[in-house]
Short mmCIF file of C-alpha atoms in Angstrom, two decimals:
data_model
loop_
_atom_site.label_atom_id
_atom_site.label_comp_id
_atom_site.label_asym_id
_atom_site.label_seq_id
_atom_site.Cartn_x
_atom_site.Cartn_y
_atom_site.Cartn_z
CA UNK A 1 5.21 -9.06 -23.47
CA UNK A 2 8.52 -8.30 -21.73
CA UNK A 3 9.25 -4.63 -21.32
CA UNK A 4 11.96 -3.32 -23.58
CA UNK A 5 15.21 -1.65 -22.23
CA UNK A 6 14.35 1.86 -23.66
CA UNK A 7 10.97 1.79 -21.92
CA UNK A 8 12.46 0.68 -18.59
CA UNK A 9 15.24 3.46 -18.87
CA UNK A 10 12.66 6.13 -19.23
CA UNK A 11 9.84 4.83 -17.04
CA UNK A 12 11.95 3.53 -14.15
CA UNK A 13 15.44 4.83 -14.68
CA UNK A 14 14.61 8.53 -14.84
CA UNK A 15 12.21 8.51 -11.90
CA UNK A 16 14.82 6.58 -9.78
CA UNK A 17 17.67 9.01 -10.61
CA UNK A 18 15.36 12.04 -9.91
CA UNK A 19 14.24 10.61 -6.47
CA UNK A 20 17.70 9.30 -5.28
CA UNK A 21 19.97 12.03 -6.58
CA UNK A 22 17.51 14.65 -5.77
CA UNK A 23 17.36 13.45 -2.14
CA UNK A 24 21.17 13.16 -1.94
CA UNK A 25 21.71 16.66 -3.46
CA UNK A 26 18.84 18.66 -2.00
CA UNK A 27 18.54 16.84 1.44
CA UNK A 28 20.69 19.28 3.26
CA UNK A 29 19.47 22.52 1.44
CA UNK A 30 17.90 25.18 3.72
CA UNK A 31 15.92 26.66 0.81
CA UNK A 32 12.12 26.77 1.27
CA UNK A 33 9.95 26.74 -1.70
CA UNK A 34 6.14 27.62 -1.21
CA UNK A 35 6.55 26.84 2.35
CA UNK A 36 8.21 23.32 1.80
CA UNK A 37 11.71 22.37 2.31
CA UNK A 38 13.40 22.05 -1.17
CA UNK A 39 13.86 18.26 -0.93
CA UNK A 40 10.20 17.82 -0.15
CA UNK A 41 9.08 20.06 -2.87
CA UNK A 42 11.36 18.32 -5.38
CA UNK A 43 9.58 15.04 -4.47
CA UNK A 44 6.32 16.70 -5.43
CA UNK A 45 7.83 17.57 -8.73
CA UNK A 46 8.87 13.92 -9.19
CA UNK A 47 5.22 12.76 -9.02
CA UNK A 48 4.52 14.66 -12.25
CA UNK A 49 7.85 13.62 -13.78
CA UNK A 50 7.13 10.04 -13.15
CA UNK A 51 3.64 10.18 -14.59
CA UNK A 52 4.97 11.99 -17.69
CA UNK A 53 7.76 9.40 -18.07
CA UNK A 54 5.39 6.32 -17.78
CA UNK A 55 2.91 8.02 -20.21
CA UNK A 56 5.74 8.51 -22.72
CA UNK A 57 6.63 4.73 -22.24
CA UNK A 58 3.06 3.76 -22.82
CA UNK A 59 2.52 5.99 -26.02
CA UNK A 60 5.93 5.61 -27.55
CA UNK A 61 7.11 2.19 -26.73
CA UNK A 62 4.43 -0.14 -25.33
CA UNK A 63 0.91 0.67 -26.54
CA UNK A 64 1.08 -0.57 -30.01
CA UNK A 65 3.06 -3.85 -29.50
CA UNK A 66 1.02 -4.74 -26.38
CA UNK A 67 -2.43 -4.17 -27.97
CA UNK A 68 -1.29 -6.01 -31.09
CA UNK A 69 -0.02 -8.84 -28.93
CA UNK A 70 -3.25 -9.01 -26.93
CA UNK A 71 -5.39 -9.12 -30.12
CA UNK A 72 -3.43 -12.17 -31.57
CA UNK A 73 -3.09 -13.76 -28.20
CA UNK A 74 -5.31 -16.85 -27.63
CA UNK A 75 -3.31 -19.16 -25.58
CA UNK A 76 -1.16 -17.70 -22.82
CA UNK A 77 2.55 -18.26 -23.20
CA UNK A 78 4.59 -19.61 -20.38
CA UNK A 79 6.99 -17.06 -18.88
CA UNK A 80 10.72 -17.35 -19.54
CA UNK A 81 12.19 -20.29 -17.76
CA UNK A 82 8.93 -22.05 -17.06
CA UNK A 83 10.38 -25.36 -18.16
CA UNK A 84 12.62 -25.56 -15.03
CA UNK B 1 -23.08 15.76 15.15
CA UNK B 2 -19.54 14.40 14.79
CA UNK B 3 -20.69 10.79 15.42
CA UNK B 4 -23.62 11.22 13.16
CA UNK B 5 -21.57 12.28 10.13
CA UNK B 6 -18.99 9.65 10.96
CA UNK B 7 -21.68 7.00 10.86
CA UNK B 8 -22.98 8.48 7.67
CA UNK B 9 -19.87 7.71 5.76
CA UNK B 10 -19.91 4.07 6.98
CA UNK B 11 -23.55 3.66 6.05
CA UNK B 12 -22.92 4.97 2.54
CA UNK B 13 -19.97 2.63 2.14
CA UNK B 14 -22.26 -0.21 3.35
CA UNK B 15 -24.72 0.76 0.58
CA UNK B 16 -22.01 0.62 -2.00
CA UNK B 17 -20.81 -2.72 -0.71
CA UNK B 18 -24.45 -4.02 -1.07
CA UNK B 19 -24.43 -2.68 -4.55
CA UNK B 20 -21.28 -4.57 -5.32
CA UNK B 21 -22.95 -7.86 -4.97
CA UNK B 22 -25.00 -7.27 -8.09
CA UNK B 23 -23.83 -9.45 -11.03
CA UNK B 24 -21.35 -11.32 -8.81
CA UNK B 25 -20.50 -14.88 -9.75
CA UNK B 26 -20.61 -17.71 -7.23
CA UNK B 27 -17.18 -19.26 -7.88
CA UNK B 28 -14.29 -18.75 -5.38
CA UNK B 29 -12.41 -16.93 -8.19
CA UNK B 30 -15.28 -14.42 -8.29
CA UNK B 31 -14.99 -13.88 -4.51
CA UNK B 32 -11.14 -13.60 -4.40
CA UNK B 33 -10.12 -12.05 -7.77
CA UNK B 34 -13.38 -10.72 -9.03
CA UNK B 35 -13.56 -13.41 -11.80
CA UNK B 36 -10.49 -11.55 -13.36
CA UNK B 37 -12.83 -9.19 -15.05
CA UNK B 38 -11.97 -5.69 -13.68
CA UNK B 39 -11.53 -2.87 -16.27
CA UNK B 40 -9.52 0.38 -16.04
CA UNK B 41 -11.61 2.14 -13.44
CA UNK B 42 -11.94 -0.72 -11.02
CA UNK B 43 -8.43 -1.77 -11.32
CA UNK B 44 -7.25 1.77 -10.72
CA UNK B 45 -9.60 2.26 -7.73
CA UNK B 46 -8.70 -1.11 -6.24
CA UNK B 47 -4.85 -0.46 -6.82
CA UNK B 48 -5.08 2.88 -5.24
CA UNK B 49 -7.45 1.62 -2.49
CA UNK B 50 -5.00 -0.99 -1.44
CA UNK B 51 -2.10 1.42 -1.73
CA UNK B 52 -3.30 4.31 0.25
CA UNK B 53 -4.25 2.99 3.66
CA UNK B 54 -4.77 4.74 6.84
CA UNK B 55 -1.00 4.86 7.00
CA UNK B 56 -1.19 7.77 4.49
CA UNK B 57 -3.81 9.89 6.14
CA UNK B 58 -3.03 9.29 9.71
CA UNK B 59 0.40 7.72 9.75
CA UNK B 60 2.25 9.87 7.07
CA UNK B 61 1.61 13.16 8.99
CA UNK B 62 2.45 11.51 12.26
CA UNK B 63 5.84 10.32 11.02
CA UNK B 64 6.69 13.78 9.46
CA UNK B 65 5.58 15.44 12.66
CA UNK B 66 7.96 13.29 14.66
CA UNK B 67 10.84 12.88 12.24
CA UNK B 68 10.79 15.66 9.73
CA UNK B 69 11.70 15.60 6.07
CA UNK B 70 13.58 12.34 5.99
CA UNK B 71 10.39 10.54 6.69
CA UNK B 72 8.47 12.57 4.17
CA UNK B 73 10.95 11.83 1.51
CA UNK B 74 11.25 8.15 2.35
CA UNK B 75 7.39 7.64 2.42
CA UNK B 76 6.69 9.45 -0.87
CA UNK B 77 9.87 8.19 -2.55
CA UNK B 78 9.27 4.47 -2.03
CA UNK B 79 5.62 4.73 -3.07
CA UNK B 80 6.51 6.66 -6.14
CA UNK B 81 9.26 4.27 -7.27
CA UNK B 82 7.07 1.35 -6.25
CA UNK B 83 4.39 2.72 -8.61
CA UNK B 84 6.88 3.16 -11.40
CA UNK B 85 8.21 -0.43 -11.07
CA UNK B 86 4.63 -1.62 -11.04
CA UNK B 87 4.16 -0.38 -14.68
CA UNK B 88 6.79 -3.02 -15.82
CA UNK B 89 6.32 -5.65 -13.12
CA UNK B 90 2.65 -6.06 -12.90
CA UNK B 91 1.72 -7.03 -16.40
CA UNK B 92 4.34 -9.80 -16.24
CA UNK B 93 2.89 -10.89 -12.82
CA UNK B 94 -0.63 -10.81 -14.36
CA UNK B 95 0.56 -12.89 -17.25
CA UNK B 96 2.11 -15.55 -14.85
CA UNK B 97 -1.16 -15.52 -12.84
CA UNK B 98 -3.06 -16.24 -16.06
CA UNK B 99 -0.69 -18.96 -17.30
CA UNK B 100 -0.81 -20.78 -14.00
CA UNK B 101 -4.27 -19.97 -12.86
CA UNK B 102 -2.86 -18.43 -9.82
CA UNK B 103 -4.49 -16.28 -7.18
CA UNK B 104 -1.26 -15.65 -5.10
CA UNK B 105 2.47 -15.25 -5.58
CA UNK B 106 3.06 -18.64 -3.90
CA UNK B 107 0.58 -20.24 -6.41
CA UNK B 108 2.87 -18.86 -9.26
CA UNK B 109 6.00 -20.05 -7.51
CA UNK B 110 4.56 -23.55 -6.82
CA UNK B 111 3.52 -23.88 -10.47
CA UNK B 112 6.72 -22.49 -11.90
CA UNK B 113 9.27 -24.23 -9.78
CA UNK B 114 7.21 -27.24 -8.84
CA UNK B 115 8.20 -26.82 -5.19
CA UNK B 116 5.80 -27.23 -2.27
CA UNK B 117 8.52 -26.00 0.12
CA UNK B 118 8.94 -22.72 -1.62
CA UNK B 119 5.15 -22.31 -1.96
CA UNK B 120 4.74 -22.93 1.73
CA UNK B 121 7.52 -20.65 2.93
CA UNK B 122 6.37 -17.79 0.61
CA UNK B 123 2.73 -18.11 1.89
CA UNK B 124 3.88 -18.19 5.59
CA UNK B 125 5.99 -15.09 4.95
CA UNK B 126 2.95 -13.39 3.50
CA UNK B 127 0.74 -14.34 6.46
CA UNK B 128 3.13 -13.41 9.22
CA UNK B 129 4.08 -9.97 7.77
CA UNK B 130 0.59 -9.12 7.05
CA UNK B 131 -0.12 -8.92 10.90
CA UNK B 132 1.93 -5.69 11.32
CA UNK B 133 -0.03 -4.35 8.38
CA UNK B 134 -3.37 -5.13 10.09
CA UNK B 135 -1.88 -3.62 13.31
CA UNK B 136 -1.20 -0.50 11.27
CA UNK B 137 -4.85 -0.30 10.20
CA UNK B 138 -6.24 -0.86 13.67
CA UNK B 139 -3.91 1.55 15.43
CA UNK B 140 -5.06 4.15 12.78
CA UNK B 141 -8.63 3.33 13.44
CA UNK B 142 -8.17 3.88 17.07
CA UNK B 143 -6.77 7.29 16.15
CA UNK B 144 -9.66 8.14 13.93
CA UNK B 145 -12.22 7.09 16.65
CA UNK B 146 -10.35 9.08 19.33
CA UNK B 147 -10.64 12.08 16.85
CA UNK B 148 -14.37 11.84 17.17
CA UNK B 149 -14.02 12.79 20.86
CA UNK B 150 -15.74 9.48 21.80
CA UNK B 151 -14.56 8.07 25.10
CA UNK B 152 -14.27 4.61 23.63
CA UNK B 153 -11.60 2.36 24.93
CA UNK B 154 -8.85 1.15 22.49
CA UNK B 155 -10.18 -2.35 22.84
CA UNK B 156 -13.61 -1.52 21.76
CA UNK B 157 -12.31 0.73 18.97
CA UNK B 158 -10.34 -2.14 17.34
CA UNK B 159 -13.18 -4.51 17.86
CA UNK B 160 -15.63 -2.24 16.12
CA UNK B 161 -13.12 -1.85 13.22
CA UNK B 162 -12.80 -5.55 12.98
CA UNK B 163 -16.48 -6.23 12.92
CA UNK B 164 -16.87 -3.77 10.09
CA UNK B 165 -14.04 -5.35 8.16
CA UNK B 166 -15.63 -8.80 8.56
CA UNK B 167 -18.99 -7.37 7.47
CA UNK B 168 -17.50 -5.90 4.28
CA UNK B 169 -15.52 -9.10 3.49
CA UNK B 170 -18.67 -11.28 3.86
CA UNK B 171 -20.47 -8.85 1.55
CA UNK B 172 -18.78 -9.76 -1.71
CA UNK B 173 -15.12 -10.68 -1.23
CA UNK B 174 -12.93 -8.47 -3.39
CA UNK B 175 -15.67 -6.68 -5.05
CA UNK B 176 -16.72 -4.80 -1.91
CA UNK B 177 -13.43 -3.09 -1.34
CA UNK B 178 -13.18 -2.23 -5.15
CA UNK B 179 -16.52 -0.59 -5.11
CA UNK B 180 -16.27 1.02 -1.54
CA UNK B 181 -12.81 2.40 -2.54
CA UNK B 182 -14.70 4.68 -5.00
CA UNK B 183 -16.19 6.62 -2.10
CA UNK B 184 -12.96 6.17 0.05
CA UNK B 185 -10.53 7.58 -2.58
CA UNK B 186 -12.69 10.54 -3.37
CA UNK B 187 -13.16 11.12 0.32
CA UNK B 188 -9.52 10.71 1.24
CA UNK B 189 -8.46 13.34 -1.31
CA UNK B 190 -11.30 15.80 -0.12
CA UNK B 191 -10.48 15.16 3.57
CA UNK B 192 -6.73 15.84 3.20
CA UNK B 193 -7.32 19.05 1.01
CA UNK B 194 -10.05 20.37 3.44
CA UNK B 195 -7.91 19.91 6.55
CA UNK B 196 -4.80 21.46 4.88
CA UNK B 197 -6.79 24.45 3.47
CA UNK B 198 -8.51 24.99 6.69
CA UNK B 199 -5.14 24.83 8.44
CA UNK B 200 -3.57 27.39 6.11
CA UNK B 201 -6.45 29.79 6.63
CA UNK B 202 -6.82 29.27 10.39
CA UNK B 203 -6.95 32.39 12.41
CA UNK B 204 -5.34 30.84 15.36
CA UNK B 205 -2.06 32.72 15.74
CA UNK B 206 0.05 33.60 12.67
CA UNK B 207 -0.33 30.31 10.74
CA UNK B 208 1.88 31.18 7.81
CA UNK B 209 4.86 32.14 10.24
CA UNK B 210 4.19 28.94 12.25
CA UNK B 211 4.30 26.77 9.15
CA UNK B 212 7.34 28.56 7.87
CA UNK B 213 8.96 27.98 11.17
CA UNK B 214 8.18 24.16 10.95
CA UNK B 215 9.54 24.08 7.39
CA UNK B 216 12.75 25.75 8.60
CA UNK B 217 13.34 23.63 11.67
CA UNK B 218 16.46 21.50 11.95
CA UNK B 219 14.35 18.31 11.49
CA UNK B 220 13.56 19.33 7.89
CA UNK B 221 17.31 18.88 6.89
CA UNK B 222 18.33 15.42 5.85
CA UNK B 223 21.94 15.40 6.98
CA UNK B 224 24.51 13.06 5.45
CA UNK B 225 24.45 10.60 8.25
CA UNK B 226 21.83 8.16 9.58
CA UNK B 227 18.66 10.13 8.30
CA UNK B 228 20.01 10.17 4.72
CA UNK B 229 20.96 6.49 4.86
CA UNK B 230 17.69 5.64 6.27
CA UNK B 231 15.89 7.57 3.47
CA UNK B 232 17.81 6.25 0.52
CA UNK B 233 18.19 2.69 1.53
CA UNK B 234 14.55 2.35 2.73
CA UNK B 235 13.22 4.00 -0.53
CA UNK B 236 15.01 1.37 -2.68
CA UNK B 237 14.24 -1.58 -0.43
CA UNK B 238 10.47 -0.86 -0.19
CA UNK B 239 10.07 0.20 -3.74
CA UNK B 240 11.39 -3.23 -4.73
CA UNK B 241 8.90 -4.86 -2.36
CA UNK B 242 5.95 -2.55 -2.99
CA UNK B 243 3.91 -4.93 -5.21
CA UNK B 244 4.87 -8.07 -3.26
CA UNK B 245 1.98 -7.63 -0.77
CA UNK B 246 -0.41 -10.45 -1.21
CA UNK B 247 -3.34 -8.06 -1.54
CA UNK B 248 -1.58 -6.03 -4.17
CA UNK B 249 -0.97 -9.17 -6.36
CA UNK B 250 -4.62 -10.26 -5.76
CA UNK B 251 -5.76 -6.87 -6.97
CA UNK B 252 -3.64 -7.08 -10.09
CA UNK B 253 -4.97 -10.57 -10.90
CA UNK B 254 -8.47 -9.13 -10.89
CA UNK B 255 -7.61 -7.10 -13.93
CA UNK B 256 -8.98 -8.06 -17.39
CA UNK B 257 -5.93 -7.39 -19.51
CA UNK B 258 -2.28 -6.45 -19.18
CA UNK B 259 -2.91 -3.26 -21.23
CA UNK B 260 -5.48 -2.27 -18.49
CA UNK B 261 -2.75 -2.56 -15.92
CA UNK B 262 -0.30 -0.49 -17.93
CA UNK B 263 -2.87 2.22 -18.66
CA UNK B 264 -3.80 2.33 -14.96
CA UNK B 265 -0.23 2.27 -13.68
CA UNK B 266 1.10 5.26 -15.70
CA UNK B 267 -1.51 7.51 -14.00
CA UNK B 268 -1.04 6.30 -10.43
CA UNK B 269 1.67 8.88 -9.51
CA UNK B 270 -0.63 11.65 -9.97
CA UNK B 271 -2.85 10.49 -7.19
CA UNK B 272 0.21 11.31 -5.06
CA UNK B 273 -0.40 15.04 -5.46
CA UNK B 274 -2.39 14.80 -2.17
CA UNK B 275 0.92 14.62 -0.21
CA UNK B 276 1.68 18.31 -0.26
CA UNK B 277 -1.61 18.81 1.70
CA UNK B 278 -0.57 16.03 4.16
CA UNK B 279 2.75 17.73 4.71
CA UNK B 280 0.97 21.10 5.47
CA UNK B 281 -1.03 19.31 8.04
CA UNK B 282 2.05 17.68 9.67
CA UNK B 283 3.69 21.15 9.70
CA UNK B 284 0.70 22.81 11.16
CA UNK B 285 0.69 20.18 13.87
CA UNK B 286 4.42 20.77 14.55
CA UNK B 287 3.62 24.48 14.95
CA UNK B 288 0.41 24.16 17.05
CA UNK B 289 0.87 20.88 19.08
CA UNK B 290 4.61 20.62 19.82
CA UNK B 291 4.25 18.12 22.65
CA UNK B 292 2.93 14.91 20.86
CA UNK B 293 5.75 12.43 21.78
CA UNK B 294 6.17 8.73 20.89
CA UNK B 295 2.88 6.98 19.80
CA UNK B 296 0.90 10.19 20.56
CA UNK B 297 2.46 11.59 17.29
CA UNK B 298 -0.07 9.33 15.53
CA UNK B 299 -2.85 11.76 16.62
CA UNK B 300 -1.17 14.72 14.71
CA UNK B 301 -3.54 14.86 11.66
CA UNK B 302 -6.64 14.34 13.77
CA UNK B 303 -5.62 17.03 16.22
CA UNK B 304 -5.24 19.55 13.31
CA UNK B 305 -8.71 18.52 12.00
CA UNK B 306 -10.30 19.13 15.45
CA UNK B 307 -8.52 22.40 15.69
CA UNK B 308 -9.52 23.90 12.39
CA UNK B 309 -12.70 22.15 11.31
CA UNK B 310 -16.31 22.16 12.47
CA UNK B 311 -17.50 19.05 14.39
CA UNK B 312 -19.57 17.61 11.63
CA UNK B 313 -16.63 17.83 9.18
CA UNK B 314 -14.39 16.20 11.68
CA UNK B 315 -16.84 13.37 11.72
CA UNK B 316 -16.62 12.92 7.96
CA UNK B 317 -12.86 13.10 8.04
CA UNK B 318 -12.58 10.45 10.82
CA UNK B 319 -15.17 8.36 8.77
CA UNK B 320 -13.01 8.53 5.73
CA UNK B 321 -9.95 7.59 7.73
CA UNK B 322 -11.84 4.67 9.30
CA UNK B 323 -12.88 3.53 5.84
CA UNK B 324 -9.31 3.57 4.59
CA UNK B 325 -8.45 1.24 7.42
CA UNK B 326 -11.35 -0.98 6.90
CA UNK B 327 -10.83 -1.34 3.09
CA UNK B 328 -7.22 -2.39 3.66
CA UNK B 329 -8.09 -4.77 6.44
CA UNK B 330 -10.63 -6.40 4.06
CA UNK B 331 -7.91 -6.65 1.37
CA UNK B 332 -5.45 -8.08 3.82
CA UNK B 333 -8.03 -10.46 5.32
CA UNK B 334 -9.00 -11.87 1.92
CA UNK B 335 -5.27 -12.35 1.04
CA UNK B 336 -4.69 -14.22 4.29
CA UNK B 337 -7.61 -16.45 3.67
CA UNK B 338 -6.46 -17.20 0.19
CA UNK B 339 -2.90 -17.89 1.18
CA UNK B 340 -4.10 -20.33 3.85
CA UNK B 341 -6.66 -22.19 1.78
CA UNK B 342 -4.67 -22.42 -1.34
CA UNK B 343 -1.10 -22.56 -0.23
CA UNK B 344 -0.92 -23.73 3.32
CA UNK B 345 -3.66 -26.24 3.56
CA UNK B 346 -4.31 -26.90 -0.20
CA UNK B 347 -6.44 -29.63 -1.75
CA UNK B 348 -9.59 -28.31 -0.16
CA UNK B 349 -12.69 -28.88 -2.32
CA UNK B 350 -13.96 -25.78 -4.11
CA UNK B 351 -17.18 -25.85 -2.12
CA UNK B 352 -15.28 -25.67 1.20
CA UNK B 353 -12.84 -23.10 0.19
CA UNK B 354 -15.05 -20.14 0.91
CA UNK B 355 -15.65 -21.34 4.46
CA UNK B 356 -12.11 -22.06 5.17
CA UNK B 357 -11.21 -18.51 4.03
CA UNK B 358 -13.80 -16.94 6.31
CA UNK B 359 -12.59 -18.90 9.36
CA UNK B 360 -8.97 -17.93 8.66
CA UNK B 361 -9.84 -14.26 8.29
CA UNK B 362 -11.57 -14.21 11.65
CA UNK B 363 -8.39 -15.83 13.35
CA UNK B 364 -6.00 -13.39 11.48
CA UNK B 365 -8.21 -10.33 12.77
CA UNK B 366 -8.27 -11.77 16.33
CA UNK B 367 -4.48 -12.06 16.45
CA UNK B 368 -4.17 -8.51 15.13
CA UNK B 369 -6.45 -7.18 17.85
CA UNK B 370 -4.25 -8.70 20.45
CA UNK B 371 -1.00 -7.40 18.87
CA UNK B 372 -2.48 -3.89 18.56
CA UNK B 373 -3.49 -3.63 22.12
CA UNK B 374 -0.40 -5.34 23.62
CA UNK B 375 2.31 -3.59 21.50
CA UNK B 376 1.40 -0.04 20.77
CA UNK B 377 3.51 1.32 18.08
CA UNK B 378 4.30 4.38 15.92
CA UNK B 379 2.38 3.74 12.70
CA UNK B 380 5.15 4.35 10.28
CA UNK B 381 7.28 1.88 12.19
CA UNK B 382 4.75 -0.80 11.49
CA UNK B 383 4.99 -0.15 7.72
CA UNK B 384 8.69 -0.85 7.92
CA UNK B 385 8.16 -4.14 9.99
CA UNK B 386 5.78 -5.39 7.27
CA UNK B 387 8.24 -4.66 4.63
CA UNK B 388 11.12 -6.51 6.32
CA UNK B 389 9.49 -9.74 5.23
CA UNK B 390 7.28 -8.99 2.40
CA UNK B 391 10.10 -7.57 0.33
CA UNK B 392 12.02 -10.76 0.55
CA UNK B 393 9.43 -12.47 -1.67
CA UNK B 394 10.77 -10.42 -4.54
CA UNK B 395 13.81 -12.69 -4.84
CA UNK B 396 11.99 -15.88 -5.95
CA UNK B 397 9.54 -13.83 -8.00
CA UNK B 398 12.40 -12.21 -9.89
CA UNK B 399 14.06 -15.67 -10.37
CA UNK B 400 10.78 -16.93 -11.76
CA UNK B 401 11.00 -14.37 -14.58
CA UNK B 402 14.56 -15.20 -15.45
CA UNK B 403 16.21 -18.24 -16.75
CA UNK B 404 18.06 -19.51 -13.51
CA UNK B 405 19.55 -22.54 -12.07
CA UNK B 406 18.74 -21.84 -8.39
CA UNK B 407 17.22 -24.81 -6.69
CA UNK B 408 13.78 -24.00 -5.13
CA UNK B 409 14.73 -25.45 -1.79
CA UNK B 410 17.63 -23.01 -1.70
CA UNK B 411 15.25 -20.07 -2.50
CA UNK B 412 12.91 -21.29 0.26
CA UNK B 413 15.73 -21.46 2.94
CA UNK B 414 16.99 -18.03 1.71
CA UNK B 415 13.58 -16.63 2.13
CA UNK B 416 12.98 -17.87 5.59
CA UNK B 417 16.60 -17.04 6.84
CA UNK B 418 16.40 -13.38 5.32
CA UNK B 419 13.10 -12.85 7.11
CA UNK B 420 14.42 -14.13 10.44
CA UNK B 421 17.60 -12.06 10.00
CA UNK B 422 15.71 -8.85 9.35
CA UNK B 423 13.56 -9.29 12.50
CA UNK B 424 16.67 -10.22 14.58
CA UNK B 425 18.51 -7.11 13.35
CA UNK B 426 15.43 -4.98 14.08
CA UNK B 427 14.79 -6.44 17.64
CA UNK B 428 18.35 -6.14 18.60
CA UNK B 429 18.64 -2.65 17.18
CA UNK B 430 21.80 -3.71 15.33
CA UNK B 431 23.52 -1.81 12.49
CA UNK B 432 24.55 -3.68 9.39
CA UNK B 433 27.28 -1.95 7.40
CA UNK B 434 25.99 1.49 8.62
CA UNK B 435 22.33 0.56 7.60
CA UNK B 436 19.99 0.25 10.57
CA UNK B 437 16.47 -1.19 10.51
CA UNK B 438 13.89 1.12 12.07
#
């Protein structure tokens, strides 16, 4: 049930790096692409990049184990640390 | 004609709201989390519906108009990373909700940590910081109604919005916003595209040149100083708190399966492809209406709509914008009611729970009306105010998912102190290590 490291790296790591580094690097650029400042245009690209990354996570890492887990799962398990 | 098409949108929404009652159960759980039975489509629609409020269609262009690219990047960046984090976080929250029979985050914290003080603190934080969120919706609603050209006072505009929100809430609880969101989401995208395309093809002056001038203006550069610090720190802070809003958690708990949530979440970023059109509208406003200052900047999008569209289309656009506000008000109202009945004043019998929810919702909306009229604000500023507190809840929620030895009372005190500290820093306009709260 818990997401695995590789999945987090692809689905959250890559988009975060794209957004933060992209803003830091392109924020002061005066280039205009299709009428938008470059940094704003880059953010639009990040929408697609993020959807692709998350789709990769789903298809490569998460789909099979999660569906298998849901098929077997009758009684909900307690999340980690629930005994505290 | 403008008023007629505006009313038409709301009548259509009411029809769908009535339709949502079909097949509805009678338990409180049906009313608040849809009996936890929503599939991919409704989970997506409800998730999107709660995410893209009037802050998107009215507030975002106003913020970009006033502050340029740093606001555009912040707004899009935090939502995008928030959505990405949701793919991983939401199934875990959904699971905890199932295990503990929870309807709210404080429910989960109470069951997990066996702590009444933590439950109560988290619930109060949720309630208090949903007030600026309602203020955001009501401020936007006023702008939408002003866009109709009706000479209606701000007071009556917010009262009208609240009456509609109460009406939709009473229709069928969480089912009404989920179903009405279908018309609202399609309408939102269409409205944004229509306004932007009309602006691009407008004959008034040399539009392409004007837009290009707006894109090239100094505001569109994010320098290395304060604007960059604001953009980066706020993106990260709000992305972390994105799904801590009580209505977001409630929407997730409505889902049928964890796999439904994951399948839904991975597509959510594509819905953001409407933002280029909103940026175009904001740049058009910069070029055509350069004198909107302060809270007047909230009018940027509707001013563009009025300039480039025929009256009847302006009515539709304003109707969709109003619907965005109403849907989110309904979601917020249900969350407030749930938090009060389950976490602030618990032990109320199931039969009485529904009535308590309805009374609390009315009170919450009343306070929101007063705040909206007494403290007019720039809409994007209200988004930040809501996040000051809501994001703090992520700490106990994260600790819930880890094996930890932090005592619940420490978490509760930390939660309260951090919220107060954020408000004090904001009110006193203080800088903290170079980072300032806006």
